[in-house]
Coordinates of N, CA and C in Angstrom, one line a residue:
M1 N 33.3 27.5 213.7 CA 34.1 28.5 212.9 C 34.3 28.0 211.5
T2 N 34.1 28.8 210.5 CA 34.4 28.4 209.2 C 35.8 28.7 208.8
E3 N 36.5 27.7 208.2 CA 37.8 27.8 207.8 C 37.8 28.5 206.4
T4 N 38.8 29.4 206.3 CA 38.9 30.1 205.0 C 40.4 29.9 204.5
L5 N 40.5 30.1 203.2 CA 41.8 29.9 202.5 C 42.4 31.3 202.3
G6 N 43.6 31.6 202.8 CA 44.2 32.9 202.6 C 44.9 33.0 201.3
L7 N 44.5 34.0 200.5 CA 45.1 34.1 199.2 C 45.9 35.4 199.0
A8 N 46.8 35.4 198.1 CA 47.5 36.6 197.6 C 47.0 36.7 196.1
L9 N 46.6 37.9 195.8 CA 46.2 38.3 194.5 C 47.4 39.0 193.9
M10 N 48.0 38.3 192.9 CA 49.2 38.9 192.2 C 48.8 39.6 190.9
G11 N 49.0 40.9 190.9 CA 48.5 41.7 189.8 C 47.4 42.6 190.2
T12 N 47.3 43.7 189.5 CA 46.2 44.6 189.8 C 45.6 45.2 188.5
G13 N 45.8 44.5 187.4 CA 45.2 44.9 186.1 C 43.8 44.4 185.9
R14 N 43.4 44.4 184.6 CA 42.1 44.1 184.2 C 41.6 42.7 184.8
M15 N 42.4 41.7 184.7 CA 41.9 40.4 185.2 C 41.9 40.3 186.8
A16 N 42.8 41.1 187.4 CA 42.8 41.1 188.8 C 41.5 41.8 189.3
H17 N 40.9 42.7 188.5 CA 39.6 43.3 188.9 C 38.4 42.4 188.6
V18 N 38.7 41.3 187.9 CA 37.7 40.2 187.8 C 37.7 39.3 189.0
Y19 N 39.0 39.0 189.4 CA 39.1 38.0 190.6 C 39.0 38.7 191.9
G20 N 39.4 39.9 192.1 CA 39.3 40.6 193.3 C 38.0 40.6 194.0
P21 N 36.9 41.1 193.3 CA 35.6 41.1 193.9 C 35.1 39.7 194.2
K22 N 35.4 38.7 193.4 CA 35.0 37.3 193.6 C 35.7 36.7 194.9
I23 N 37.0 37.0 195.0 CA 37.7 36.5 196.2 C 37.1 37.2 197.4
A24 N 36.9 38.5 197.4 CA 36.4 39.3 198.5 C 35.0 38.8 198.9
A25 N 34.2 38.4 198.0 CA 32.8 38.0 198.3 C 32.6 36.5 198.7
H26 N 33.6 35.7 198.4 CA 33.5 34.2 198.7 C 33.7 33.9 200.2
P27 N 32.8 33.2 200.8 CA 32.9 33.0 202.2 C 34.0 32.0 202.6
G28 N 34.5 31.3 201.7 CA 35.6 30.3 201.9 C 37.0 30.9 201.7
L29 N 37.1 32.2 201.2 CA 38.4 32.8 200.9 C 38.6 34.0 201.7
R30 N 39.8 34.3 201.9 CA 40.2 35.6 202.5 C 41.4 36.2 201.8
L31 N 41.2 37.4 201.3 CA 42.3 38.1 200.6 C 43.3 38.6 201.6
E32 N 44.5 38.0 201.7 CA 45.5 38.4 202.6 C 46.4 39.5 202.1
M33 N 46.8 39.3 200.8 CA 47.7 40.3 200.2 C 47.4 40.6 198.8
V34 N 47.7 41.8 198.3 CA 47.6 42.2 196.9 C 49.0 42.6 196.5
F35 N 49.6 41.9 195.5 CA 50.9 42.2 195.0 C 50.9 42.9 193.7
N36 N 51.8 44.0 193.6 CA 52.1 44.6 192.4 C 53.5 45.3 192.6
P37 N 54.4 45.2 191.6 CA 55.7 45.8 191.8 C 55.6 47.3 192.0
R38 N 54.4 47.9 191.5 CA 54.1 49.3 191.8 C 53.2 49.4 193.0
L39 N 53.8 49.8 194.1 CA 53.0 49.7 195.4 C 51.7 50.5 195.3
A40 N 51.7 51.6 194.6 CA 50.4 52.4 194.6 C 49.3 51.6 193.9
S41 N 49.6 50.8 193.0 CA 48.6 49.9 192.3 C 48.1 48.9 193.3
A42 N 49.0 48.3 194.1 CA 48.7 47.3 195.1 C 47.8 47.9 196.1
E43 N 48.1 49.1 196.6 CA 47.4 49.8 197.6 C 45.9 50.1 197.1
A44 N 45.8 50.6 195.8 CA 44.5 50.9 195.3 C 43.6 49.6 195.3
A45 N 44.2 48.5 194.8 CA 43.4 47.3 194.7 C 43.0 46.7 196.1
A46 N 44.0 46.8 197.1 CA 43.7 46.4 198.4 C 42.6 47.2 199.1
T47 N 42.6 48.5 198.8 CA 41.5 49.3 199.3 C 40.2 48.9 198.8
Q48 N 40.1 48.4 197.5 CA 38.8 47.9 197.0 C 38.4 46.6 197.5
Y49 N 39.4 45.6 197.6 CA 39.0 44.2 197.8 C 39.5 43.7 199.1
G50 N 40.3 44.4 199.8 CA 40.8 43.9 201.1 C 42.3 43.4 201.0
G51 N 42.8 42.9 202.0 CA 44.2 42.5 202.0 C 45.2 43.6 202.2
R52 N 46.4 43.2 202.4 CA 47.5 44.1 202.6 C 48.2 44.3 201.3
P53 N 48.5 45.5 200.9 CA 49.3 45.7 199.7 C 50.8 45.4 199.9
S54 N 51.4 45.0 198.8 CA 52.8 44.7 198.8 C 53.4 44.9 197.4
D55 N 54.7 45.4 197.4 CA 55.5 45.4 196.2 C 56.7 44.4 196.3
D56 N 56.6 43.6 197.4 CA 57.8 42.7 197.7 C 57.3 41.3 197.5
L57 N 57.6 40.7 196.4 CA 57.1 39.3 196.1 C 57.7 38.3 197.1
D58 N 58.9 38.5 197.5 CA 59.5 37.6 198.5 C 58.7 37.6 199.8
A59 N 58.3 38.8 200.3 CA 57.5 38.9 201.5 C 56.1 38.2 201.3
V60 N 55.5 38.4 200.2 CA 54.2 37.8 199.9 C 54.3 36.3 200.0
L61 N 55.3 35.7 199.3 CA 55.4 34.3 199.2 C 55.9 33.7 200.6
A62 N 56.5 34.5 201.4 CA 57.0 34.0 202.7 C 56.0 34.1 203.8
D63 N 54.9 34.8 203.5 CA 53.9 35.1 204.6 C 53.1 33.8 204.8
P64 N 53.1 33.3 206.0 CA 52.3 32.0 206.3 C 50.8 32.2 206.2
A65 N 50.3 33.4 206.2 CA 48.9 33.7 206.0 C 48.5 33.5 204.6
V66 N 49.4 33.6 203.7 CA 49.2 33.4 202.2 C 49.3 31.9 202.0
E67 N 48.2 31.2 201.8 CA 48.2 29.8 201.6 C 48.2 29.4 200.2
A68 N 47.8 30.3 199.3 CA 47.8 30.0 197.8 C 47.8 31.4 197.1
V69 N 48.1 31.3 195.8 CA 48.2 32.6 195.0 C 47.3 32.5 193.8
V70 N 46.8 33.6 193.4 CA 46.1 33.8 192.2 C 46.9 34.8 191.4
I71 N 47.4 34.3 190.2 CA 48.3 35.0 189.4 C 47.4 35.6 188.2
A72 N 47.3 37.0 188.3 CA 46.5 37.7 187.3 C 47.4 38.9 186.8
T73 N 48.6 38.5 186.4 CA 49.5 39.5 185.9 C 49.6 39.4 184.4
P74 N 50.4 40.3 183.8 CA 50.6 40.1 182.3 C 51.2 38.8 182.0
T75 N 50.8 38.2 180.8 CA 51.2 36.9 180.4 C 52.7 36.7 180.5
N76 N 53.5 37.7 180.1 CA 55.0 37.5 180.1 C 55.6 37.3 181.5
T77 N 54.8 37.5 182.5 CA 55.3 37.3 183.9 C 54.8 36.0 184.5
H78 N 53.8 35.3 183.9 CA 53.2 34.2 184.5 C 54.2 33.1 184.9
V79 N 55.0 32.6 184.0 CA 55.9 31.5 184.3 C 56.8 31.9 185.4
D80 N 57.4 33.1 185.4 CA 58.3 33.5 186.5 C 57.6 33.4 187.8
Y81 N 56.4 33.9 187.9 CA 55.6 33.9 189.2 C 55.2 32.5 189.6
V82 N 54.8 31.7 188.6 CA 54.5 30.3 188.9 C 55.7 29.6 189.5
L83 N 56.8 29.8 188.9 CA 58.0 29.2 189.4 C 58.3 29.6 190.9
R84 N 58.2 30.9 191.1 CA 58.5 31.5 192.4 C 57.5 30.9 193.5
A85 N 56.2 30.9 193.1 CA 55.2 30.4 194.0 C 55.4 28.9 194.3
A86 N 55.7 28.1 193.2 CA 55.9 26.7 193.4 C 57.1 26.5 194.3
E87 N 58.2 27.2 194.1 CA 59.3 27.1 195.0 C 59.0 27.4 196.5
A88 N 58.0 28.3 196.7 CA 57.6 28.7 198.0 C 56.6 27.7 198.6
G89 N 56.2 26.7 197.7 CA 55.2 25.7 198.2 C 53.8 26.1 198.2
K90 N 53.5 27.2 197.5 CA 52.1 27.7 197.5 C 51.3 27.1 196.3
P91 N 50.1 26.6 196.6 CA 49.2 26.2 195.4 C 49.0 27.5 194.6
I92 N 48.8 27.2 193.3 CA 48.7 28.3 192.3 C 47.5 28.2 191.4
Y93 N 46.8 29.3 191.2 CA 45.8 29.5 190.2 C 46.4 30.5 189.3
C94 N 46.6 30.2 188.0 CA 47.2 31.2 187.1 C 46.3 31.5 185.9
E95 N 46.0 32.8 185.7 CA 45.2 33.2 184.5 C 45.9 32.7 183.2
K96 N 45.1 32.5 182.2 CA 45.5 32.0 180.9 C 45.9 33.2 180.0
P97 N 46.7 33.0 179.1 CA 47.5 31.8 178.8 C 48.7 31.7 179.8
L98 N 49.2 30.5 180.1 CA 50.3 30.4 181.0 C 51.5 31.1 180.4
D99 N 51.7 30.9 179.1 CA 52.8 31.5 178.4 C 52.5 31.5 176.9
Q100 N 53.4 32.1 176.1 CA 53.2 32.1 174.7 C 54.0 31.1 174.0
T101 N 54.8 30.3 174.7 CA 55.6 29.2 174.1 C 55.4 27.9 174.9
L102 N 55.3 26.8 174.2 CA 55.2 25.5 174.8 C 56.4 25.2 175.7
E103 N 57.5 25.6 175.3 CA 58.7 25.3 176.1 C 58.6 25.9 177.5
R104 N 58.1 27.2 177.6 CA 58.0 27.8 178.9 C 56.8 27.2 179.7
V105 N 55.8 26.8 179.0 CA 54.6 26.1 179.7 C 55.1 24.8 180.3
D106 N 56.0 24.1 179.6 CA 56.5 22.9 180.1 C 57.4 23.1 181.4
V107 N 58.1 24.2 181.4 CA 58.9 24.6 182.5 C 58.0 24.8 183.7
A108 N 56.9 25.6 183.5 CA 56.0 25.9 184.6 C 55.3 24.6 185.1
L109 N 54.9 23.8 184.2 CA 54.2 22.5 184.6 C 55.1 21.6 185.4
A110 N 56.4 21.6 185.0 CA 57.3 20.8 185.8 C 57.5 21.2 187.2
A111 N 57.3 22.5 187.4 CA 57.5 23.1 188.8 C 56.3 22.7 189.6

């Protein structure tokens, strides 16, 4: 049996549509959840790429099937989501730029 890594795709915009198909096609990954504060957007992306849609970030980060997160949200949300995912103990891949200020980047890196 091949082990796979369960991911949450955070965001459903342009970059999420770059990552979604790649995650869905990769044999070592499984898309567990798609997060967007607007549930309809999460549902649409989950229909395309798999996973369960959610508008509840706490539920996504608490789900034991979510072993890591891919953050593909607007830049102004990156640091907040990185901090939340780090607090939940999830490994993080975050789309660039991490933030628009070095101070906020330092906060995220410290987490």
